[in-house]
């Protein structure tokens, strides 16, 4: 029996504050902008908001490089705006989760400055070496950079302005606990823990074996130390609060996930896995391949089956690092149908749903044409690498960015059809996608048949039917290349979800017996057993015994 919890029943909405709503016209979304849109979040029906980082930061990686964990970046507002946001959300029963980025800090954090200068107590707050190691960075290039003042190399698994903290040092772990406690005492309800399965590193940081991607990863991914450090954090701080954690944990399998989610140790309450994010690439997004529905179905089903009764899934297709799901997995000719079908396919599975801002109105990739349109450090690094190391042409590299750049999902939220998309500034930090003339919140609210209205329905259904949250999951017709079909069961109840992932008309397989079922949701009006392209349906039966 699955243990019940509010964070399993809730629906999370991820806000990328920079791009959500600008309240003062400086081109950057901010906390007062979010406060303005709380009624929108409430009407959507979500119960938890996850804020990407709003802390003090030089913004080398848009806030994922933090220089003061207890201060709000002035671009976003003030601490009193933050307190107000927490209060306003709580008043309408929406919880709030913050991003905890503690694998690394900014190089402008005072801890790093002190470490550079070997101030007592800080010498080994970070990973320093006389000779550089051979690990590679997630953003391309080397993970070791020489520091002129300290005259040693330091480790940074991300940009060189994101030095990795040395978690082996008790004082580092205590400093993190202090930050976590600070925010929980302010009343926040949990954390999304950035790359949390990278915090533990092998003693001595030995060189990695040869590998084209992420050399050195065998020395830190899911290291036993990460488990120990998370247990300590839970025991000393998290367990004293009614909060939850979701870990961002790439390179995990369901077996590894279960190790993080042992109930008594409570290292993480749920995790973001990445296997389904490879459905349209060769494991690394910079090596794209044609999307095949089977490549989405296989990993999702593997995680559903692998965690059932042992762990808890997160259900996501998008975030600030991934491109837009309707552009990736949908079909432009069946744009609205495919956006709704994808939501149906995903959110009726077992786990906590995560909706990334704009996904609920079917926002699409940016389609930038100029290199100067891109702002993301990773995209700019990769551009240089592809041109210089892989000798790609400008054209080919731009094509690659248009497929895989993180900026595709970071364009300003499209509130209406005006020039700035209702974002609040005529000079947004990243260009507004011109398709805001049709794809926007205002249009979606007016149209009863919109993607947004469909998301509202899904969220309402989750509140109404516990089977959607807690039911077991079984694949049906797993081998079918075009249909994603599954069943949920809970006590006597049953639910059948049918999704057509193709532009073909397909008849529901004969052995799917729908007698006694009622259709509780679908993205088209048809009643026959013939599914139209990208059709999705959800059937429910109260008792499998009655019928
Ligand atoms: O992402 C970690 C991570 O694995 C991604 O960097 C991923 O490899 C990359 O986005 C591929 O494009 C987290 C944050 O979500 C991301 O925004 C940060 O840049 C990163 O950590 C560093 O903090
Ligand atoms: Ca602003």
PDB file of N, CA and C in Angstrom, residues 100-103 167 170 172-182 184 190-194 196 199 225-241 243-247 265-268:
ATOM      1  N   UNK A 100      17.205  24.467  -4.603  1.00  0.00           N
ATOM      2  CA  UNK A 100      18.368  24.390  -3.721  1.00  0.00           C
ATOM      3  C   UNK A 100      19.556  23.965  -4.581  1.00  0.00           C
ATOM      4  N   UNK A 101      20.434  24.935  -4.843  1.00  0.00           N
ATOM      5  CA  UNK A 101      21.568  24.678  -5.736  1.00  0.00           C
ATOM      6  C   UNK A 101      22.835  24.650  -4.895  1.00  0.00           C
ATOM      7  N   UNK A 102      23.206  23.453  -4.443  1.00  0.00           N
ATOM      8  CA  UNK A 102      24.313  23.374  -3.489  1.00  0.00           C
ATOM      9  C   UNK A 102      25.391  22.356  -3.875  1.00  0.00           C
ATOM     10  N   UNK A 103      25.334  21.877  -5.123  1.00  0.00           N
ATOM     11  CA  UNK A 103      26.500  21.113  -5.586  1.00  0.00           C
ATOM     12  C   UNK A 103      27.655  22.092  -5.777  1.00  0.00           C
ATOM     13  N   UNK A 167      31.757  18.635  -0.236  1.00  0.00           N
ATOM     14  CA  UNK A 167      30.805  18.139   0.763  1.00  0.00           C
ATOM     15  C   UNK A 167      31.453  17.242   1.818  1.00  0.00           C
ATOM     16  N   UNK A 170      32.734  18.898   6.944  1.00  0.00           N
ATOM     17  CA  UNK A 170      31.577  19.055   7.825  1.00  0.00           C
ATOM     18  C   UNK A 170      31.026  20.481   7.772  1.00  0.00           C
ATOM     19  N   UNK A 172      30.966  22.578   5.391  1.00  0.00           N
ATOM     20  CA  UNK A 172      30.161  22.805   4.180  1.00  0.00           C
ATOM     21  C   UNK A 172      28.752  22.254   4.406  1.00  0.00           C
ATOM     22  N   UNK A 173      28.702  21.036   4.949  1.00  0.00           N
ATOM     23  CA  UNK A 173      27.385  20.429   5.175  1.00  0.00           C
ATOM     24  C   UNK A 173      26.583  21.238   6.200  1.00  0.00           C
ATOM     25  N   UNK A 174      27.257  21.745   7.209  1.00  0.00           N
ATOM     26  CA  UNK A 174      26.565  22.571   8.213  1.00  0.00           C
ATOM     27  C   UNK A 174      26.061  23.865   7.574  1.00  0.00           C
ATOM     28  N   UNK A 175      26.855  24.441   6.682  1.00  0.00           N
ATOM     29  CA  UNK A 175      26.450  25.693   6.019  1.00  0.00           C
ATOM     30  C   UNK A 175      25.208  25.447   5.156  1.00  0.00           C
ATOM     31  N   UNK A 176      25.146  24.290   4.506  1.00  0.00           N
ATOM     32  CA  UNK A 176      23.975  23.967   3.692  1.00  0.00           C
ATOM     33  C   UNK A 176      22.753  23.778   4.592  1.00  0.00           C
ATOM     34  N   UNK A 177      22.946  23.065   5.707  1.00  0.00           N
ATOM     35  CA  UNK A 177      21.813  22.863   6.635  1.00  0.00           C
ATOM     36  C   UNK A 177      21.265  24.202   7.116  1.00  0.00           C
ATOM     37  N   UNK A 178      22.184  25.125   7.359  1.00  0.00           N
ATOM     38  CA  UNK A 178      21.780  26.442   7.832  1.00  0.00           C
ATOM     39  C   UNK A 178      20.910  27.167   6.795  1.00  0.00           C
ATOM     40  N   UNK A 179      21.259  27.030   5.511  1.00  0.00           N
ATOM     41  CA  UNK A 179      20.476  27.656   4.432  1.00  0.00           C
ATOM     42  C   UNK A 179      19.086  27.008   4.348  1.00  0.00           C
ATOM     43  N   UNK A 180      19.091  25.677   4.402  1.00  0.00           N
ATOM     44  CA  UNK A 180      17.839  24.934   4.292  1.00  0.00           C
ATOM     45  C   UNK A 180      16.905  25.326   5.433  1.00  0.00           C
ATOM     46  N   UNK A 181      17.476  25.422   6.620  1.00  0.00           N
ATOM     47  CA  UNK A 181      16.699  25.789   7.810  1.00  0.00           C
ATOM     48  C   UNK A 181      16.163  27.224   7.678  1.00  0.00           C
ATOM     49  N   UNK A 182      17.011  28.092   7.180  1.00  0.00           N
ATOM     50  CA  UNK A 182      16.617  29.497   7.017  1.00  0.00           C
ATOM     51  C   UNK A 182      15.337  29.616   6.178  1.00  0.00           C
ATOM     52  N   UNK A 184      13.165  27.119   5.334  1.00  0.00           N
ATOM     53  CA  UNK A 184      12.020  26.394   5.898  1.00  0.00           C
ATOM     54  C   UNK A 184      11.391  27.210   7.020  1.00  0.00           C
ATOM     55  N   UNK A 190       9.445  23.114   0.782  1.00  0.00           N
ATOM     56  CA  UNK A 190      10.321  22.070   0.269  1.00  0.00           C
ATOM     57  C   UNK A 190      11.318  22.612  -0.728  1.00  0.00           C
ATOM     58  N   UNK A 191      12.074  21.677  -1.317  1.00  0.00           N
ATOM     59  CA  UNK A 191      13.137  22.068  -2.223  1.00  0.00           C
ATOM     60  C   UNK A 191      13.200  21.156  -3.431  1.00  0.00           C
ATOM     61  N   UNK A 192      13.549  21.766  -4.558  1.00  0.00           N
ATOM     62  CA  UNK A 192      13.967  21.018  -5.733  1.00  0.00           C
ATOM     63  C   UNK A 192      15.489  21.079  -5.674  1.00  0.00           C
ATOM     64  N   UNK A 193      16.106  19.918  -5.517  1.00  0.00           N
ATOM     65  CA  UNK A 193      17.538  19.885  -5.230  1.00  0.00           C
ATOM     66  C   UNK A 193      18.325  19.670  -6.514  1.00  0.00           C
ATOM     67  N   UNK A 194      18.961  20.734  -6.945  1.00  0.00           N
ATOM     68  CA  UNK A 194      19.712  20.771  -8.199  1.00  0.00           C
ATOM     69  C   UNK A 194      20.852  19.735  -8.192  1.00  0.00           C
ATOM     70  N   UNK A 196      21.608  16.916  -7.369  1.00  0.00           N
ATOM     71  CA  UNK A 196      21.946  16.514  -6.009  1.00  0.00           C
ATOM     72  C   UNK A 196      22.683  15.166  -5.978  1.00  0.00           C
ATOM     73  N   UNK A 199      26.827  15.457  -5.577  1.00  0.00           N
ATOM     74  CA  UNK A 199      27.544  16.134  -4.475  1.00  0.00           C
ATOM     75  C   UNK A 199      28.707  15.328  -3.901  1.00  0.00           C
ATOM     76  N   UNK A 225      28.706   8.464  -1.031  1.00  0.00           N
ATOM     77  CA  UNK A 225      28.750   9.631  -0.132  1.00  0.00           C
ATOM     78  C   UNK A 225      27.515  10.520  -0.289  1.00  0.00           C
ATOM     79  N   UNK A 226      27.008  10.628  -1.526  1.00  0.00           N
ATOM     80  CA  UNK A 226      25.813  11.464  -1.728  1.00  0.00           C
ATOM     81  C   UNK A 226      24.656  10.945  -0.881  1.00  0.00           C
ATOM     82  N   UNK A 227      24.537   9.617  -0.812  1.00  0.00           N
ATOM     83  CA  UNK A 227      23.476   9.037   0.018  1.00  0.00           C
ATOM     84  C   UNK A 227      23.673   9.417   1.484  1.00  0.00           C
ATOM     85  N   UNK A 228      24.902   9.291   1.944  1.00  0.00           N
ATOM     86  CA  UNK A 228      25.181   9.629   3.355  1.00  0.00           C
ATOM     87  C   UNK A 228      24.874  11.091   3.652  1.00  0.00           C
ATOM     88  N   UNK A 229      25.293  11.974   2.758  1.00  0.00           N
ATOM     89  CA  UNK A 229      25.101  13.406   3.006  1.00  0.00           C
ATOM     90  C   UNK A 229      23.619  13.782   3.006  1.00  0.00           C
ATOM     91  N   UNK A 230      22.858  13.134   2.119  1.00  0.00           N
ATOM     92  CA  UNK A 230      21.425  13.420   2.086  1.00  0.00           C
ATOM     93  C   UNK A 230      20.720  12.886   3.337  1.00  0.00           C
ATOM     94  N   UNK A 231      21.172  11.717   3.801  1.00  0.00           N
ATOM     95  CA  UNK A 231      20.589  11.176   5.038  1.00  0.00           C
ATOM     96  C   UNK A 231      20.817  12.131   6.192  1.00  0.00           C
ATOM     97  N   UNK A 232      22.006  12.683   6.221  1.00  0.00           N
ATOM     98  CA  UNK A 232      22.365  13.607   7.296  1.00  0.00           C
ATOM     99  C   UNK A 232      21.493  14.869   7.241  1.00  0.00           C
ATOM    100  N   UNK A 233      21.284  15.372   6.030  1.00  0.00           N
ATOM    101  CA  UNK A 233      20.464  16.575   5.853  1.00  0.00           C
ATOM    102  C   UNK A 233      19.019  16.320   6.305  1.00  0.00           C
ATOM    103  N   UNK A 234      18.519  15.140   5.974  1.00  0.00           N
ATOM    104  CA  UNK A 234      17.152  14.794   6.364  1.00  0.00           C
ATOM    105  C   UNK A 234      17.049  14.687   7.883  1.00  0.00           C
ATOM    106  N   UNK A 235      17.993  13.971   8.451  1.00  0.00           N
ATOM    107  CA  UNK A 235      17.961  13.713   9.897  1.00  0.00           C
ATOM    108  C   UNK A 235      18.103  15.024  10.682  1.00  0.00           C
ATOM    109  N   UNK A 236      19.033  15.858  10.256  1.00  0.00           N
ATOM    110  CA  UNK A 236      19.314  17.064  11.028  1.00  0.00           C
ATOM    111  C   UNK A 236      18.349  18.218  10.778  1.00  0.00           C
ATOM    112  N   UNK A 237      17.759  18.263   9.593  1.00  0.00           N
ATOM    113  CA  UNK A 237      16.887  19.417   9.309  1.00  0.00           C
ATOM    114  C   UNK A 237      15.526  19.014   8.719  1.00  0.00           C
ATOM    115  N   UNK A 238      15.526  18.410   7.543  1.00  0.00           N
ATOM    116  CA  UNK A 238      14.274  18.223   6.799  1.00  0.00           C
ATOM    117  C   UNK A 238      13.199  17.486   7.592  1.00  0.00           C
ATOM    118  N   UNK A 239      13.618  16.471   8.337  1.00  0.00           N
ATOM    119  CA  UNK A 239      12.625  15.677   9.073  1.00  0.00           C
ATOM    120  C   UNK A 239      11.888  16.463  10.150  1.00  0.00           C
ATOM    121  N   UNK A 240      12.406  17.614  10.506  1.00  0.00           N
ATOM    122  CA  UNK A 240      11.716  18.424  11.515  1.00  0.00           C
ATOM    123  C   UNK A 240      10.623  19.300  10.902  1.00  0.00           C
ATOM    124  N   UNK A 241      10.451  19.211   9.595  1.00  0.00           N
ATOM    125  CA  UNK A 241       9.475  20.079   8.923  1.00  0.00           C
ATOM    126  C   UNK A 241       8.525  19.243   8.077  1.00  0.00           C
ATOM    127  N   UNK A 243       7.757  19.063   4.940  1.00  0.00           N
ATOM    128  CA  UNK A 243       8.191  19.556   3.631  1.00  0.00           C
ATOM    129  C   UNK A 243       8.529  18.364   2.743  1.00  0.00           C
ATOM    130  N   UNK A 244       8.833  18.625   1.503  1.00  0.00           N
ATOM    131  CA  UNK A 244       9.276  17.525   0.650  1.00  0.00           C
ATOM    132  C   UNK A 244      10.443  17.958  -0.219  1.00  0.00           C
ATOM    133  N   UNK A 245      11.179  16.981  -0.725  1.00  0.00           N
ATOM    134  CA  UNK A 245      12.278  17.276  -1.628  1.00  0.00           C
ATOM    135  C   UNK A 245      12.096  16.491  -2.929  1.00  0.00           C
ATOM    136  N   UNK A 246      12.438  17.156  -4.009  1.00  0.00           N
ATOM    137  CA  UNK A 246      12.517  16.459  -5.292  1.00  0.00           C
ATOM    138  C   UNK A 246      13.935  16.674  -5.796  1.00  0.00           C
ATOM    139  N   UNK A 247      14.622  15.575  -6.038  1.00  0.00           N
ATOM    140  CA  UNK A 247      16.011  15.666  -6.461  1.00  0.00           C
ATOM    141  C   UNK A 247      16.099  15.698  -7.970  1.00  0.00           C
ATOM    142  N   UNK A 265      15.006   6.310   5.632  1.00  0.00           N
ATOM    143  CA  UNK A 265      16.144   7.238   5.525  1.00  0.00           C
ATOM    144  C   UNK A 265      15.733   8.581   4.924  1.00  0.00           C
ATOM    145  N   UNK A 266      14.747   8.509   4.044  1.00  0.00           N
ATOM    146  CA  UNK A 266      14.160   9.718   3.439  1.00  0.00           C
ATOM    147  C   UNK A 266      15.182  10.663   2.827  1.00  0.00           C
ATOM    148  N   UNK A 267      16.056  10.121   1.994  1.00  0.00           N
ATOM    149  CA  UNK A 267      17.052  10.981   1.346  1.00  0.00           C
ATOM    150  C   UNK A 267      16.381  11.962   0.395  1.00  0.00           C
ATOM    151  N   UNK A 268      15.484  11.454  -0.428  1.00  0.00           N
ATOM    152  CA  UNK A 268      14.713  12.293  -1.357  1.00  0.00           C
ATOM    153  C   UNK A 268      13.297  11.733  -1.404  1.00  0.00           C
TER     154      UNK A 268
END
